[in-house]
Every structure is written in C-alpha cells, then in structure tokens.
Coordinates of C-alpha atoms and ligand atoms in Angstrom, one line a residue:
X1 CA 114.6 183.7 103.4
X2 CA 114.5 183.2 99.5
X3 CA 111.3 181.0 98.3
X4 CA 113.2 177.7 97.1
X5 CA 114.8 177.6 100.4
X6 CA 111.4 177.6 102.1
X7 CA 110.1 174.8 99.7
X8 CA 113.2 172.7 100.0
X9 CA 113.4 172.8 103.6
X10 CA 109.6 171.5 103.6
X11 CA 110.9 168.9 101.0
X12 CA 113.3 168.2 103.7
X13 CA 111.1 167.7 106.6
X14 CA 109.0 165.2 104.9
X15 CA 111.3 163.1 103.9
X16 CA 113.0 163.4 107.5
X17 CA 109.7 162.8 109.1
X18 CA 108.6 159.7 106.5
X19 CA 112.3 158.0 107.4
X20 CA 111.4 158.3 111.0
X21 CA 108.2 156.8 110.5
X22 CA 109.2 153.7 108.3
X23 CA 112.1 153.2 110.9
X24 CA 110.2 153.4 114.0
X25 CA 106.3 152.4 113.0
X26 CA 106.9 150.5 110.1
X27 CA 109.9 148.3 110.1
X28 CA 109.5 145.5 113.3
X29 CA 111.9 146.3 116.6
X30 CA 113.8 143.1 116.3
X31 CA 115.0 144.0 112.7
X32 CA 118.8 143.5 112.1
X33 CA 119.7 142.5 115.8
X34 CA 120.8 139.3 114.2
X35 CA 121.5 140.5 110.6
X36 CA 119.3 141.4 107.8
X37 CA 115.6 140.0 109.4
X38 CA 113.5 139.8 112.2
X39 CA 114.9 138.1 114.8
X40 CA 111.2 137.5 116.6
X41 CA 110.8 135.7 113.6
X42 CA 113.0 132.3 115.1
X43 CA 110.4 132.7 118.1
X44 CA 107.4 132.7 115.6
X45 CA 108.4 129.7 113.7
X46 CA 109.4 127.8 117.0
X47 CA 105.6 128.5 118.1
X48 CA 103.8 127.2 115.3
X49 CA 102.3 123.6 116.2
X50 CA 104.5 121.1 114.8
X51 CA 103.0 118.1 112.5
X52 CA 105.2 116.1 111.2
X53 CA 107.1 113.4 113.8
X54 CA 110.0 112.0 111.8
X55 CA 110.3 107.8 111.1
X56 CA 112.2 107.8 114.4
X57 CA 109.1 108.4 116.4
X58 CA 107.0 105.8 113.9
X59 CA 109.5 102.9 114.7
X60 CA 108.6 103.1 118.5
X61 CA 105.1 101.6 118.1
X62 CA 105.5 100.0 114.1
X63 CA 109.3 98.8 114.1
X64 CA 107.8 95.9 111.9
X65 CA 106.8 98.1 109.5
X66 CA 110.3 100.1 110.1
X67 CA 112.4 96.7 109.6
X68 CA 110.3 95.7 106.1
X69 CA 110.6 99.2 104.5
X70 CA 114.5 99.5 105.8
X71 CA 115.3 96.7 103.9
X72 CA 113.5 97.4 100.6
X73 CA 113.6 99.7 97.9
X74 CA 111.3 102.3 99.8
X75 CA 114.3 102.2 102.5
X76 CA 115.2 106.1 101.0
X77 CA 111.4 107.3 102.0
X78 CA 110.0 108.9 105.2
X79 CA 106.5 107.5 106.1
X80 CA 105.0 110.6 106.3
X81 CA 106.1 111.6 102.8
X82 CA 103.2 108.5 102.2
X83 CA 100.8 108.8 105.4
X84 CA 100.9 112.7 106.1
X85 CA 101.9 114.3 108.9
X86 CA 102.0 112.5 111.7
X87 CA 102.2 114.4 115.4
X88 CA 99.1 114.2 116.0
X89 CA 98.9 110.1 115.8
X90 CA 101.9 109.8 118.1
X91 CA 101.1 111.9 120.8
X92 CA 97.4 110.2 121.0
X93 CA 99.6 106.7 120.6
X94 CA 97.2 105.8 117.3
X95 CA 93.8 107.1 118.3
X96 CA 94.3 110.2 115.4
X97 CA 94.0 108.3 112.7
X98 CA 96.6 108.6 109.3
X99 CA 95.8 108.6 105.9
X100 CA 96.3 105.0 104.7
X101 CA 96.6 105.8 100.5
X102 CA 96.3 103.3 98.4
X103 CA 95.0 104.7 94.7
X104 CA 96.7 104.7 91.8
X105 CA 97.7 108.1 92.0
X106 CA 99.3 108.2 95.1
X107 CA 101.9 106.1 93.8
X108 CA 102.0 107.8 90.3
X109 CA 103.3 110.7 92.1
X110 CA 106.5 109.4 92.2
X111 CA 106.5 107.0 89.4
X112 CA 104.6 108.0 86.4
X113 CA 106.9 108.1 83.8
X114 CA 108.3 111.7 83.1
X115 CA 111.0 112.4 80.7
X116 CA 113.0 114.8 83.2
X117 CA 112.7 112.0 86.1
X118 CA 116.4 110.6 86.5
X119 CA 117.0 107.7 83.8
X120 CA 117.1 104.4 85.9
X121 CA 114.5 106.0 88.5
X122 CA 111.6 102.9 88.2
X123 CA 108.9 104.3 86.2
X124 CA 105.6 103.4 84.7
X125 CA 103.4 104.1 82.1
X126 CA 99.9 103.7 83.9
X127 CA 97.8 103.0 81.0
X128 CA 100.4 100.4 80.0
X129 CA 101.4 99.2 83.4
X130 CA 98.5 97.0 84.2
X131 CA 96.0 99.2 84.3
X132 CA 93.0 99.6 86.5
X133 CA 93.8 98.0 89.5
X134 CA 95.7 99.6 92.6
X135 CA 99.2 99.3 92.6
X136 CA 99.1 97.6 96.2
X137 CA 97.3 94.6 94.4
X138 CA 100.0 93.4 93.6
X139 CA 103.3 95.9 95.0
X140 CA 103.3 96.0 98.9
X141 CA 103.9 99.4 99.7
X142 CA 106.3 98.9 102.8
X143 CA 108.4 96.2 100.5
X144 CA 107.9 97.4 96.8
X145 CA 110.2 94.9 95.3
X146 CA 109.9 92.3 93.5
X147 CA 106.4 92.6 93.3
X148 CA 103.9 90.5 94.9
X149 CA 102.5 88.4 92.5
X150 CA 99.1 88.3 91.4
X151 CA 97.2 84.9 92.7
X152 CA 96.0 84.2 89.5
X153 CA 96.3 84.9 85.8
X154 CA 93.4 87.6 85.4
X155 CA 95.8 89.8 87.7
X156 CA 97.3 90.5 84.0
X157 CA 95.5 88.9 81.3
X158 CA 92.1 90.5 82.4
X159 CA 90.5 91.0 79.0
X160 CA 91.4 87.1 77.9
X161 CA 90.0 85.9 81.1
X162 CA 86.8 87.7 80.9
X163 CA 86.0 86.4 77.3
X164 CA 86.5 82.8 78.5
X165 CA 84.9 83.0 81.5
X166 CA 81.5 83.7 79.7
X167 CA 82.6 81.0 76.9
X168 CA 81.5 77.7 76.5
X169 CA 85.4 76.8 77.7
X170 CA 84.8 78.4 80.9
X171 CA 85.5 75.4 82.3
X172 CA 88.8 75.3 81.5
X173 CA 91.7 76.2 83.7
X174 CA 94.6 78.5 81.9
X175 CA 96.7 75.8 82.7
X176 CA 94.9 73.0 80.7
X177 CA 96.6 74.8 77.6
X178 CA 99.6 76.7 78.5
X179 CA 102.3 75.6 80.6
X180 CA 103.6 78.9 83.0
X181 CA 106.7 78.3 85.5
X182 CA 105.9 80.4 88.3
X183 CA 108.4 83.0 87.2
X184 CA 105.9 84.3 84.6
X185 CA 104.1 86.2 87.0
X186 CA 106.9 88.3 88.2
X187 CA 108.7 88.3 84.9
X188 CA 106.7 87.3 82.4
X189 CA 108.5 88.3 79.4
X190 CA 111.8 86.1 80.4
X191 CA 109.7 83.3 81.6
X192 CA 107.4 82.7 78.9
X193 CA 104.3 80.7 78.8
X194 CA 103.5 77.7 76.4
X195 CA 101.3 77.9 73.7
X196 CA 99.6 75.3 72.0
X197 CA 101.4 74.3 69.1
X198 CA 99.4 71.1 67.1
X199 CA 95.8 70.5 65.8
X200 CA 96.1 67.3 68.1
X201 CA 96.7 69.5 71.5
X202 CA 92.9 70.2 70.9
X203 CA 92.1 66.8 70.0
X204 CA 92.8 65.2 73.6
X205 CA 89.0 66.6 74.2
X206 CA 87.7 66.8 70.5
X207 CA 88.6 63.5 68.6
X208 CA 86.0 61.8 68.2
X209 CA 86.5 59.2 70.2
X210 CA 88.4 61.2 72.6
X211 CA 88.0 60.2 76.4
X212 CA 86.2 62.7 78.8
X213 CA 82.9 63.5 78.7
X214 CA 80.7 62.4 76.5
X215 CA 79.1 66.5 76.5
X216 CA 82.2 67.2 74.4
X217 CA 81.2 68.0 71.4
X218 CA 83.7 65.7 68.6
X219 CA 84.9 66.1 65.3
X220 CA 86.8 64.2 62.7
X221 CA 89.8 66.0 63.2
X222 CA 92.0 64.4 60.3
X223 CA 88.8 65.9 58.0
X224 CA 87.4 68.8 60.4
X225 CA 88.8 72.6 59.2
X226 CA 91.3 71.1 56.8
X227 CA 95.1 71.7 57.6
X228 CA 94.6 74.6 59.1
X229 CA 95.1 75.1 63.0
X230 CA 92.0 75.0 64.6
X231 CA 92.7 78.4 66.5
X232 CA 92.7 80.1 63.1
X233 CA 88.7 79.7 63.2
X234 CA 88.0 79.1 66.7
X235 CA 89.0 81.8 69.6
X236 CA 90.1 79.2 71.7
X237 CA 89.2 81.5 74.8
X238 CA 85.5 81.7 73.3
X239 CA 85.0 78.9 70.8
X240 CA 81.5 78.9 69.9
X241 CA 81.9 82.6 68.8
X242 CA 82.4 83.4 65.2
Ligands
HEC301 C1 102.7 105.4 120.5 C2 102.5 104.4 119.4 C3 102.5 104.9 118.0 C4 103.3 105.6 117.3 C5 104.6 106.3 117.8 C6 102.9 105.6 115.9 N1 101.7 104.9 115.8 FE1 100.7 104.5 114.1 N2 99.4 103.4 115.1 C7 99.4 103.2 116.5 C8 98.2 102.5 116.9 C9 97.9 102.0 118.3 C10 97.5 102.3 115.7 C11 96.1 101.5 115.6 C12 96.5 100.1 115.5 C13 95.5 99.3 114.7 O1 94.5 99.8 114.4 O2 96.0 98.2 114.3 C14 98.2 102.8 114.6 C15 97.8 102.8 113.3 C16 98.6 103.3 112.3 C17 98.2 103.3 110.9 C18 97.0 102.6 110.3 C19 95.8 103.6 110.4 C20 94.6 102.9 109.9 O3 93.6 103.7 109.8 O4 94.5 101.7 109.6 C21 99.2 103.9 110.2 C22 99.2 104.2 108.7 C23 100.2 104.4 111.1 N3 99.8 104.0 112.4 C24 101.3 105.1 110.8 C25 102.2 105.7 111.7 C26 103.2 106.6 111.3 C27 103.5 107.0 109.9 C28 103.8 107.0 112.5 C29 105.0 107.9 112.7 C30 104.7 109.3 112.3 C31 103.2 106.3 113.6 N4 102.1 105.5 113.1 C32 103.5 106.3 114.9 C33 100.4 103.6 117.4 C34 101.4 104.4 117.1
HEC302 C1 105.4 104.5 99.6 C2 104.4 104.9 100.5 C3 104.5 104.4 102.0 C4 105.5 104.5 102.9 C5 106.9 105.2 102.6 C6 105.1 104.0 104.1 N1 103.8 103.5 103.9 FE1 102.7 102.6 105.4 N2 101.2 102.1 104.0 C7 101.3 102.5 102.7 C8 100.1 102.0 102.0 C9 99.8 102.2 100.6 C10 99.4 101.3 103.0 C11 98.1 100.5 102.8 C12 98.5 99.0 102.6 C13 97.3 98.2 102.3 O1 96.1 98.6 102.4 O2 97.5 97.0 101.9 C14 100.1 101.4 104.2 C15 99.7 100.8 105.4 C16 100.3 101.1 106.7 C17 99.8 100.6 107.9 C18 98.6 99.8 108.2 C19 98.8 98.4 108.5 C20 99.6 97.6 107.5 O3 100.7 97.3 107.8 O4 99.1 97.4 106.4 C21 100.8 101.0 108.9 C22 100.7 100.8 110.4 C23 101.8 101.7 108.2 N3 101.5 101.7 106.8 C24 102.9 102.3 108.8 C25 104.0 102.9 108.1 C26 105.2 103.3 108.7 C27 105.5 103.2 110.2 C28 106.0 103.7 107.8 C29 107.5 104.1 107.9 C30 108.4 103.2 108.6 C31 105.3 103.6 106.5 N4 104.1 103.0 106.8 C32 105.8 104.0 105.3 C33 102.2 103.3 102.1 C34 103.4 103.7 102.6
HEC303 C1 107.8 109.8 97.5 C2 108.1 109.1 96.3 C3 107.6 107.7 96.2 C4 106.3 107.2 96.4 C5 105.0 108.0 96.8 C6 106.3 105.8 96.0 N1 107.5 105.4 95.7 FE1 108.1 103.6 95.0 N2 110.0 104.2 94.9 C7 110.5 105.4 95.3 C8 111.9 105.4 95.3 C9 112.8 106.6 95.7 C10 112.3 104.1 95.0 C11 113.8 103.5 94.9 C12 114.3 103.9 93.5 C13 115.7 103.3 93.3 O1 116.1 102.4 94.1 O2 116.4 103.8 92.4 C14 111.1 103.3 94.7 C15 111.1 102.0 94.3 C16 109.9 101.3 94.0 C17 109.8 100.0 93.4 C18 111.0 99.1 93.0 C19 111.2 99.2 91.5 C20 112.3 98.2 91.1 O3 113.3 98.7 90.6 O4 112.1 97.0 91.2 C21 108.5 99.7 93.2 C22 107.9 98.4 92.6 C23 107.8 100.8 93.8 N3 108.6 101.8 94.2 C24 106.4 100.8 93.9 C25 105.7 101.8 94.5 C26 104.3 101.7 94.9 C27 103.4 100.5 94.6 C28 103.9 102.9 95.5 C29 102.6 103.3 96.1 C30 102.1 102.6 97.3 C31 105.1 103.7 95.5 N4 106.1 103.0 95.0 C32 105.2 105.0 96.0 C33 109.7 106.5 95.6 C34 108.4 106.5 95.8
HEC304 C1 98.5 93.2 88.4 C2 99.7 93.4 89.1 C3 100.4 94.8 89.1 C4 99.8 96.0 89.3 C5 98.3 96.3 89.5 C6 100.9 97.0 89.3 N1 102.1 96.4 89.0 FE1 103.9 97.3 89.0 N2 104.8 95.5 88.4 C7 104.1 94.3 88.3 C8 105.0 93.3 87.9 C9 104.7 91.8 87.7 C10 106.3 93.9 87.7 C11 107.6 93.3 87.2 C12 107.5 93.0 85.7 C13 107.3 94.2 84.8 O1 108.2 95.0 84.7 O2 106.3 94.3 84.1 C14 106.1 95.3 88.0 C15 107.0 96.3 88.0 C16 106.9 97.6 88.5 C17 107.9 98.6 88.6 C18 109.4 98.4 88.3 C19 109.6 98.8 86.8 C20 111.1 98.9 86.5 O3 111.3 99.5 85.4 O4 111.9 98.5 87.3 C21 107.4 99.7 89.2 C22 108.1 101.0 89.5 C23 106.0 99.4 89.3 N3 105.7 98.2 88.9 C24 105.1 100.4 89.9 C25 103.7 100.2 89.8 C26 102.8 101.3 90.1 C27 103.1 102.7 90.4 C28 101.5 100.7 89.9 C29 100.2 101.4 90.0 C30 100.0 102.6 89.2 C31 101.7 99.3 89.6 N4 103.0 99.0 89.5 C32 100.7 98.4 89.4 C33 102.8 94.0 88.7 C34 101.8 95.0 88.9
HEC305 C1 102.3 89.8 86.2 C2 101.4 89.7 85.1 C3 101.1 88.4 84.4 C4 100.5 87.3 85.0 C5 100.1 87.1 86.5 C6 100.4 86.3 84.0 N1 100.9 86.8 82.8 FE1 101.0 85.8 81.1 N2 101.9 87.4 80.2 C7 102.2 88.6 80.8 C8 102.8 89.5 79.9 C9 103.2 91.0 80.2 C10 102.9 88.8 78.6 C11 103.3 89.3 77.3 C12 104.7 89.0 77.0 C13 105.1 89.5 75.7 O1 104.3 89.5 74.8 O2 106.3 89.9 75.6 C14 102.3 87.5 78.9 C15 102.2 86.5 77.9 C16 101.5 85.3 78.1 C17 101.2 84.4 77.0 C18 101.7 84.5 75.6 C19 103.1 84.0 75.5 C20 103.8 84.3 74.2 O3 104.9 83.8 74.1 O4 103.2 85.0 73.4 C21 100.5 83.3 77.6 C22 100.0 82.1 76.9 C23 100.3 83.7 79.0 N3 100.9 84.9 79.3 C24 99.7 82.9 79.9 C25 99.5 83.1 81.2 C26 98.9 82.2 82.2 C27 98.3 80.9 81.8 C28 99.0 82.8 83.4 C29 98.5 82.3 84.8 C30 99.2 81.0 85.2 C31 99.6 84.1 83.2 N4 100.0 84.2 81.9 C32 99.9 85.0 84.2 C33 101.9 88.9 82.1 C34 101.4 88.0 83.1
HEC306 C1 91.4 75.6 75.3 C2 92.8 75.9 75.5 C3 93.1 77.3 76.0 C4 92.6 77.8 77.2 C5 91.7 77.2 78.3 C6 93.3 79.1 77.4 N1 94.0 79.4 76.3 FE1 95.2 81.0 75.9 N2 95.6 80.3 74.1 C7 95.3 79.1 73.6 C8 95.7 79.0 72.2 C9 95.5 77.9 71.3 C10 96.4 80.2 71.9 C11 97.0 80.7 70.6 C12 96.1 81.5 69.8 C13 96.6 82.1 68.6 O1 97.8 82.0 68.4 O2 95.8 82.7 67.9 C14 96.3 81.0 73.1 C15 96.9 82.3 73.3 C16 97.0 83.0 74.5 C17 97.7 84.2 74.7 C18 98.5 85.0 73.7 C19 97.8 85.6 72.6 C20 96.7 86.6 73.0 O3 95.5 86.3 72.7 O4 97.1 87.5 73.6 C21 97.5 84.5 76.0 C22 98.1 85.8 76.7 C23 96.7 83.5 76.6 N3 96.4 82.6 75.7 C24 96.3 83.6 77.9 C25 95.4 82.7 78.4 C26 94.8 82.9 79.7 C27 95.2 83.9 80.7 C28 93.9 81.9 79.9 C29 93.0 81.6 81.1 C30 92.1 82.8 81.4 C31 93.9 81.1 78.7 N4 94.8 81.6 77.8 C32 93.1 79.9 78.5 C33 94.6 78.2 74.2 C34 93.9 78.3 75.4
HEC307 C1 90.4 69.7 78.3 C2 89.5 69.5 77.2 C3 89.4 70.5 76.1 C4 90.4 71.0 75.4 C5 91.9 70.6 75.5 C6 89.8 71.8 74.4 N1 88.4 71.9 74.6 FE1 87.1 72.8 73.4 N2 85.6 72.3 74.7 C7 85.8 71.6 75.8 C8 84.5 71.6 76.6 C9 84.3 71.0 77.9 C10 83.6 72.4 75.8 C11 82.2 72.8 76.2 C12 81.2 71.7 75.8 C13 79.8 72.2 76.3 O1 79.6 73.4 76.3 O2 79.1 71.3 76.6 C14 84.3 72.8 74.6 C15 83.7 73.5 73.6 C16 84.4 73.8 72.4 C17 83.8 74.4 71.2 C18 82.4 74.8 71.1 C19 81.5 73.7 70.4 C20 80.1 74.2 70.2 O3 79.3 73.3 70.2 O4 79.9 75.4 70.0 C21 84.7 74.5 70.3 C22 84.6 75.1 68.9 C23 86.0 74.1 70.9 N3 85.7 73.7 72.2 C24 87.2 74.2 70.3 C25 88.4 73.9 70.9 C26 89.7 74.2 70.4 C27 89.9 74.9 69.1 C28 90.6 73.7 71.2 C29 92.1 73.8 71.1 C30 92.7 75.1 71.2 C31 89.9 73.1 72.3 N4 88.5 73.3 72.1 C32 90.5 72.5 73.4 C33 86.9 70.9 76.2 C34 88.1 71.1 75.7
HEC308 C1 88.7 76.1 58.5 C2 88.0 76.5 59.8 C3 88.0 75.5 60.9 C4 89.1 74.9 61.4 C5 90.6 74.9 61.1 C6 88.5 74.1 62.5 N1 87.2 74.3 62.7 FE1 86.0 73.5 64.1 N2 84.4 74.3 63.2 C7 84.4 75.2 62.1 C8 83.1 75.5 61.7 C9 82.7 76.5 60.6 C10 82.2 74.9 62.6 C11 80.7 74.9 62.7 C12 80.1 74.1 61.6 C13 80.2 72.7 61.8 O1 79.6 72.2 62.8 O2 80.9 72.0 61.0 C14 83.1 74.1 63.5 C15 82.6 73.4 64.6 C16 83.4 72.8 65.5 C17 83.0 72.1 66.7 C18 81.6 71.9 67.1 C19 81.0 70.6 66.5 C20 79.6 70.3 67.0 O3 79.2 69.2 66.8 O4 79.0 71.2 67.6 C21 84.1 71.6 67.4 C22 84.1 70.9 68.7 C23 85.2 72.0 66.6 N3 84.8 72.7 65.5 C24 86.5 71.8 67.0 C25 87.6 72.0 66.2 C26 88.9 71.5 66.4 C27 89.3 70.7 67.6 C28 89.7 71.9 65.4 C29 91.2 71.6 65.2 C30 91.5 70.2 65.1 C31 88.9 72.7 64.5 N4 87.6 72.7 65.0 C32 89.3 73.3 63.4 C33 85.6 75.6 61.4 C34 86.8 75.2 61.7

C-alpha cells in the first residue's frame, strides 16, 4: 500500500471516529425528534418552579384592588410587573409576603422621561416633577389618574413654605393672601392662584390704625416705602428679613 494512502486512511478514521463521538456522546438523545432542538428540553422548562401567578389568581383574594386598577390608567399593567412574582404569596393565601414598592425609582422605571419613550406616553422629569417626595404622596398607584392631591400647599410649594414657617408671618395661612379654587392642586397652571395686587392688601393688618392685634407692628402706609409695593422690600413669606 503506497504511503499517502496509509496516512489518509488514518485521516479518515479520525474524522470517522470524532463524527461518531459528537453524534453519540456529545449531542443529547432527544436532538431533532421534534426538529432542530432537544426535545427533553419542553420537560426541563415545564419542571422549573413556577413564580409568577398572573392577575387572574390576584383578583381571587384583592378583587378591590383588581376593580380600582381595571378602571384606571394602570388598567394595561400586570401586578406583578409592580409587586414581583407572586406564586409563592397565593399558594400560602398572603403569608409570603410581596414587595410593596413605593420609591421614586420604581415608578421612574416607566416614566422618567426618555426621548425614545413613545410621544404621548406620560412622562416626567423627576428633578422637575416635584421632587423629593414619593410619587404615591400624592399618585395612588392602583388609580394613577388624576392625581391625588396634596392636603396642603407645601405638597408643591415646599421651599416658600419652609421660609415662612420660620418667619415672623408664620402665622399666616397661604390663604390669608392668595385666593386658590381647589383646581389648583391638580392643575395648577390652568387654575391659577391670586396674588396680591395693592399696597392696601397689606394694610388690612399694617395701617396704623388697622384692627387686629395690637402686636402688629403699624406703619403710615400713605408715607411708609414710598410708592413702591411693599413686597419689593419685604419677602412677604419672611418679612423681617432683608
Ligand atoms: C388566597 C388569597 C390571596 C391571593 C390569591 C393573593 N393574595 Fe395578596 N394577600 C393576601 C393576604 C391574606 C394578605 C395579607 C393581608 C393584609 O395584611 O392585609 C395579602 C397581602 C398582599 C399585599 C400586601 C403585602 C404587605 O406586606 O403589605 C400585596 C402587595 C399583595 N397581597 C399582592 C398580591 C398579588 C400581586 C397577588 C397575585 C399575584 C396576590 N396578592 C394574590 C391574600 C392573597
Ligand atoms: C404601578 C405599580 C402597581 C401595580 C400595577 C399594582 N400595584 Fe399594588 N401597590 C403598588 C404600590 C406602590 C403600593 C403601596 C401603596 C401605598 O403604600 O400607599 C401597592 C399596594 C398594594 C397592596 C397593599 C394594600 C393597599 O391596597 O395599599 C395590595 C394588596 C396590592 N397593592 C395589590 C395589588 C394587586 C392585586 C394588583 C393587581 C390587580 C396590584 N397591586 C397592582 C403598586 C402597584
Ligand atoms: C411597568 C410600567 C409602569 C410602572 C412601573 C408605573 N406606571 Fe404609571 N403608567 C404606565 C402606563 C402604561 C400608563 C398608561 C399610559 C397611557 O394611557 O398612555 C401609566 C399611566 C400613569 C399615569 C397617568 C398619567 C396621565 O396621563 O394622567 C400616572 C399619573 C402614573 N402612571 C403614575 C405612576 C406611578 C405613581 C407609578 C409608581 C407607583 C407608576 N405610574 C408606575 C406604566 C407604568
Ligand atoms: C406633590 C405631589 C406629586 C408628587 C410627589 C408627584 N406628582 Fe406626578 N403629578 C402631580 C400633579 C398635581 C400632576 C398634574 C399636574 C401636572 O402635570 O403637574 C401630576 C402629573 C403626573 C403625570 C402626568 C403627566 C402628563 O404629562 O400627563 C405623571 C406621569 C406623573 N405625575 C408621575 C409622577 C411620578 C412618576 C412621580 C414620582 C417620581 C410623581 N408623579 C410625583 C403631583 C405629584
Ligand atoms: C400640585 C402642586 C401644587 C399645589 C398643591 C399648590 N400649588 Fe400653587 N402652584 C403650583 C405650580 C406648578 C405653580 C406655578 C404655575 C406657573 O408658574 O405656571 C403654582 C403657582 C402658584 C402661585 C403663583 C401664581 C402665579 O400666577 O404666579 C401661587 C400664589 C400659588 N401657587 C399658591 C398656592 C397656594 C396658596 C396653595 C395651597 C392652597 C397652592 N399654591 C398649592 C403647584 C401647586
Ligand atoms: C402675607 C401675605 C402672604 C402669605 C401669608 C403668603 N404669601 Fe405667597 N405671595 C404674597 C405676595 C405679596 C406675593 C407676590 C410677591 C412678588 O411678586 O414678589 C406672593 C407670591 C407667591 C408665589 C409666586 C412667586 C414666588 O415666590 O414663587 C407663590 C408660589 C406663593 N406666593 C405661594 C405661597 C404659599 C405656598 C404660601 C403659604 C406657605 C404663601 N404664599 C403665603 C403674599 C403672601
Ligand atoms: C392678616 C394680617 C397680616 C397681613 C395681611 C400681613 N401681615 Fe405682616 N405681619 C402680620 C403679623 C401677625 C406679623 C408678626 C408680628 C409679630 O411678630 O409680632 C407681621 C409681621 C410683618 C413684618 C415684620 C415686622 C417686624 O417688626 O419685623 C413685616 C415687615 C410685614 N409683616 C410686612 C407685611 C407685608 C409686606 C404684607 C403684605 C404682603 C403683610 N405684612 C401682610 C400680619 C399680617
Ligand atoms: C422702599 C422700601 C419699603 C417699602 C416699599 C415698604 N417698606 Fe416697610 N420697611 C422698610 C424698611 C427699610 C423698614 C425698617 C426700618 C423702619 O422701621 O422704617 C420697614 C419696616 C416695616 C415694618 C416694621 C415697622 C416696625 O415698627 O417694626 C412694617 C410692619 C412694614 N415695614 C410694613 C410695610 C408695608 C405694609 C408696606 C406696604 C404698604 C411696606 N412696609 C413697604 C422698607 C419698605
């Protein structure tokens, strides 16, 4: 037998023998019964622990919660997609406990303004959107729209009502000077609050002569500060200040 045939024929076998191999030790029994994959692999994934339940198996125990969210904006979302998965906490009827979320950021997931979101998608800009506080302050999650609104004005104007609250108007409700409908807590820049508009506004307290207490400190307010409105040298949030 000439040399080359002797080496090729060894080339042969090896390859032969490496085919067998892969097709018998390598590649799993079940491949391409059902087409190009392991069949065992359906009986794999049909073994592994399930751990999500579906809203279905929520409503059974929380339909309240199921009717609110139906109705609202959120109707599109799965509660799990919020509280995790849930298996666990149906088959033990509550005793696992969920995640309840409630930061900032689990709601930012979804709404943080992105430019590739879909236009029209409700977004926010968190460091503009009143920042700080949780988002279920004032948003309830199961019922996101229109927002719940905050109790009092601090919910928005927190800076403003910090400064007066260590002012010598502290006193003073929002209200004495600024006239809100209710509206302007939901939509406060179509519903807009009154401002003070005439030196005399702070004379009711101020005139001398003015009734109230006699603690109020009075000035000659036709003489007092000129012509000028009194709020362009007193902050009237924090008067004493400079
Ligand atoms: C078999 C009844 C049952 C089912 C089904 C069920 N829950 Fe509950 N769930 C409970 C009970 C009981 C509690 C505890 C009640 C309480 O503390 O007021 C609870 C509490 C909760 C809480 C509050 C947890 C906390 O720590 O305050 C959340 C959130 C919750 N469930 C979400 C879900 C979600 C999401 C599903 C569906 C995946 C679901 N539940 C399905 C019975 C159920
Ligand atoms: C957008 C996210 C979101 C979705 C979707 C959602 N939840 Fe919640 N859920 C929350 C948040 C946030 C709280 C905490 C509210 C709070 O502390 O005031 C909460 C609280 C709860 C509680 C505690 C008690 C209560 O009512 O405050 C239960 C029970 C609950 N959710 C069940 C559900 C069920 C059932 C569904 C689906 C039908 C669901 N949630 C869908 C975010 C969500
Ligand atoms: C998984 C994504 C997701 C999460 C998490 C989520 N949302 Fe939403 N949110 C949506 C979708 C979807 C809509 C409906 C958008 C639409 O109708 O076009 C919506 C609508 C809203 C709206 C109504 C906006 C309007 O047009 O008036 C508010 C408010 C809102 N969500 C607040 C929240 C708050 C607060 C949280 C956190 C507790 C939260 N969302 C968490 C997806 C999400
Ligand atoms: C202090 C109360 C308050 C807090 C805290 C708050 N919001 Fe709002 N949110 C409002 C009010 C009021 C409106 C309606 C007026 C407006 O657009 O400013 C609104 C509107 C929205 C809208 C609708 C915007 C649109 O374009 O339709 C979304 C979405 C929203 N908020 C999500 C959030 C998220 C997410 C958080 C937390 C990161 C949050 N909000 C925190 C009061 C609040
Ligand atoms: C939900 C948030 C929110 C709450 C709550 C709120 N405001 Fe406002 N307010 C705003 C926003 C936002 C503006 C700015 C509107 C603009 O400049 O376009 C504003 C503007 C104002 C202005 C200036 C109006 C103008 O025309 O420049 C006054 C005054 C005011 N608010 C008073 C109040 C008082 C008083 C309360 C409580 C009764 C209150 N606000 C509660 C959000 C709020
Ligand atoms: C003593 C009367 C008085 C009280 C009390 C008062 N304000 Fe004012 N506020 C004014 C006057 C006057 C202006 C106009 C100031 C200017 O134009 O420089 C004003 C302006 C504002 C503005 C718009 C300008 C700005 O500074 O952003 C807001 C918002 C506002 N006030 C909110 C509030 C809130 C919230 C409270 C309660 C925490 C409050 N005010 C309490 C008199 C008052
Ligand atoms: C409802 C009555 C009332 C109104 C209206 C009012 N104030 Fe006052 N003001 C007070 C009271 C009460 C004090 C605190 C007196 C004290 O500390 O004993 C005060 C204190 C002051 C002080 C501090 C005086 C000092 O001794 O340092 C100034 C300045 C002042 N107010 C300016 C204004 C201006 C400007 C306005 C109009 C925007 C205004 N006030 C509207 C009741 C009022
Ligand atoms: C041109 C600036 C200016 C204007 C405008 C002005 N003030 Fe003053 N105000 C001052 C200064 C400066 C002081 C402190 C010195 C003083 O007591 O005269 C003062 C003091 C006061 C005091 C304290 C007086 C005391 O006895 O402690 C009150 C109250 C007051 N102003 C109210 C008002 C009212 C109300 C108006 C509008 C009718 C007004 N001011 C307009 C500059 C001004």
């Amino acid at each position: 037998m000439p040399d080359q045939v002797k080496r090729l024929s060894v080339i042969f076998i090896l390859v032969i023998s490496a085919l067998v191999i892969v097709r018998y030790l390598l590649i799993p029994p079940t491949f391409g019964k059902l087409g190009h994959y392991r069949a065992r692999a359906l009986e794999d994934a049909k073994a592994l622990p399930v751990k999500y339940a579906g809203r279905e198996a929520c409503l059974e125990c929380h339909d309240d919660v199921g009717d609110a969210l139906g109705k609202s904006y959120h109707r599109g979302l799965s509660c799990e997609v919020c509280h995790g998965p849930g298996a666990k906490h149906v088959k033990s009827e509550g005793d696992v406990e969920l995640v309840v979320p409630g930061k900032r950021k689990d709601c930012l997931r979804c709404h943080q303004f992105l430019s590739s979101r879909p236009t029209g998608f409700p977004q926010v800009d968190p460091l503009q959107h009143n920042p700080v506080k949780p988002c279920i302050t004032c948003h309830d999650p199961h019922e996101p729209g229109p927002p719940r609104a905050p109790a009092d004005c601090s919910g928005c104007h927190t800076t403003i009502a910090k400064i007066k609250g260590v002012s010598r108007h502290v006193s003073l409700k929002c209200e004495t000077c600024h006239t809100t409908k209710a509206q302007h807590k939901l939509d406060p820049r179509k519903f807009r609050a009154s401002i003070p508009a005439e030196r005399e506004f702070c004379g009711k307290c101020h005139a001398k002569k003015a009734k109230g207490s006699s603690d109020i400190p009075q000035v000659d307010i036709r003489l007092h500060g000129g012509r000028y409105l009194c709020w362009e040298c007193h902050n009237p949030h924090n008067p004493q200040g400079e």
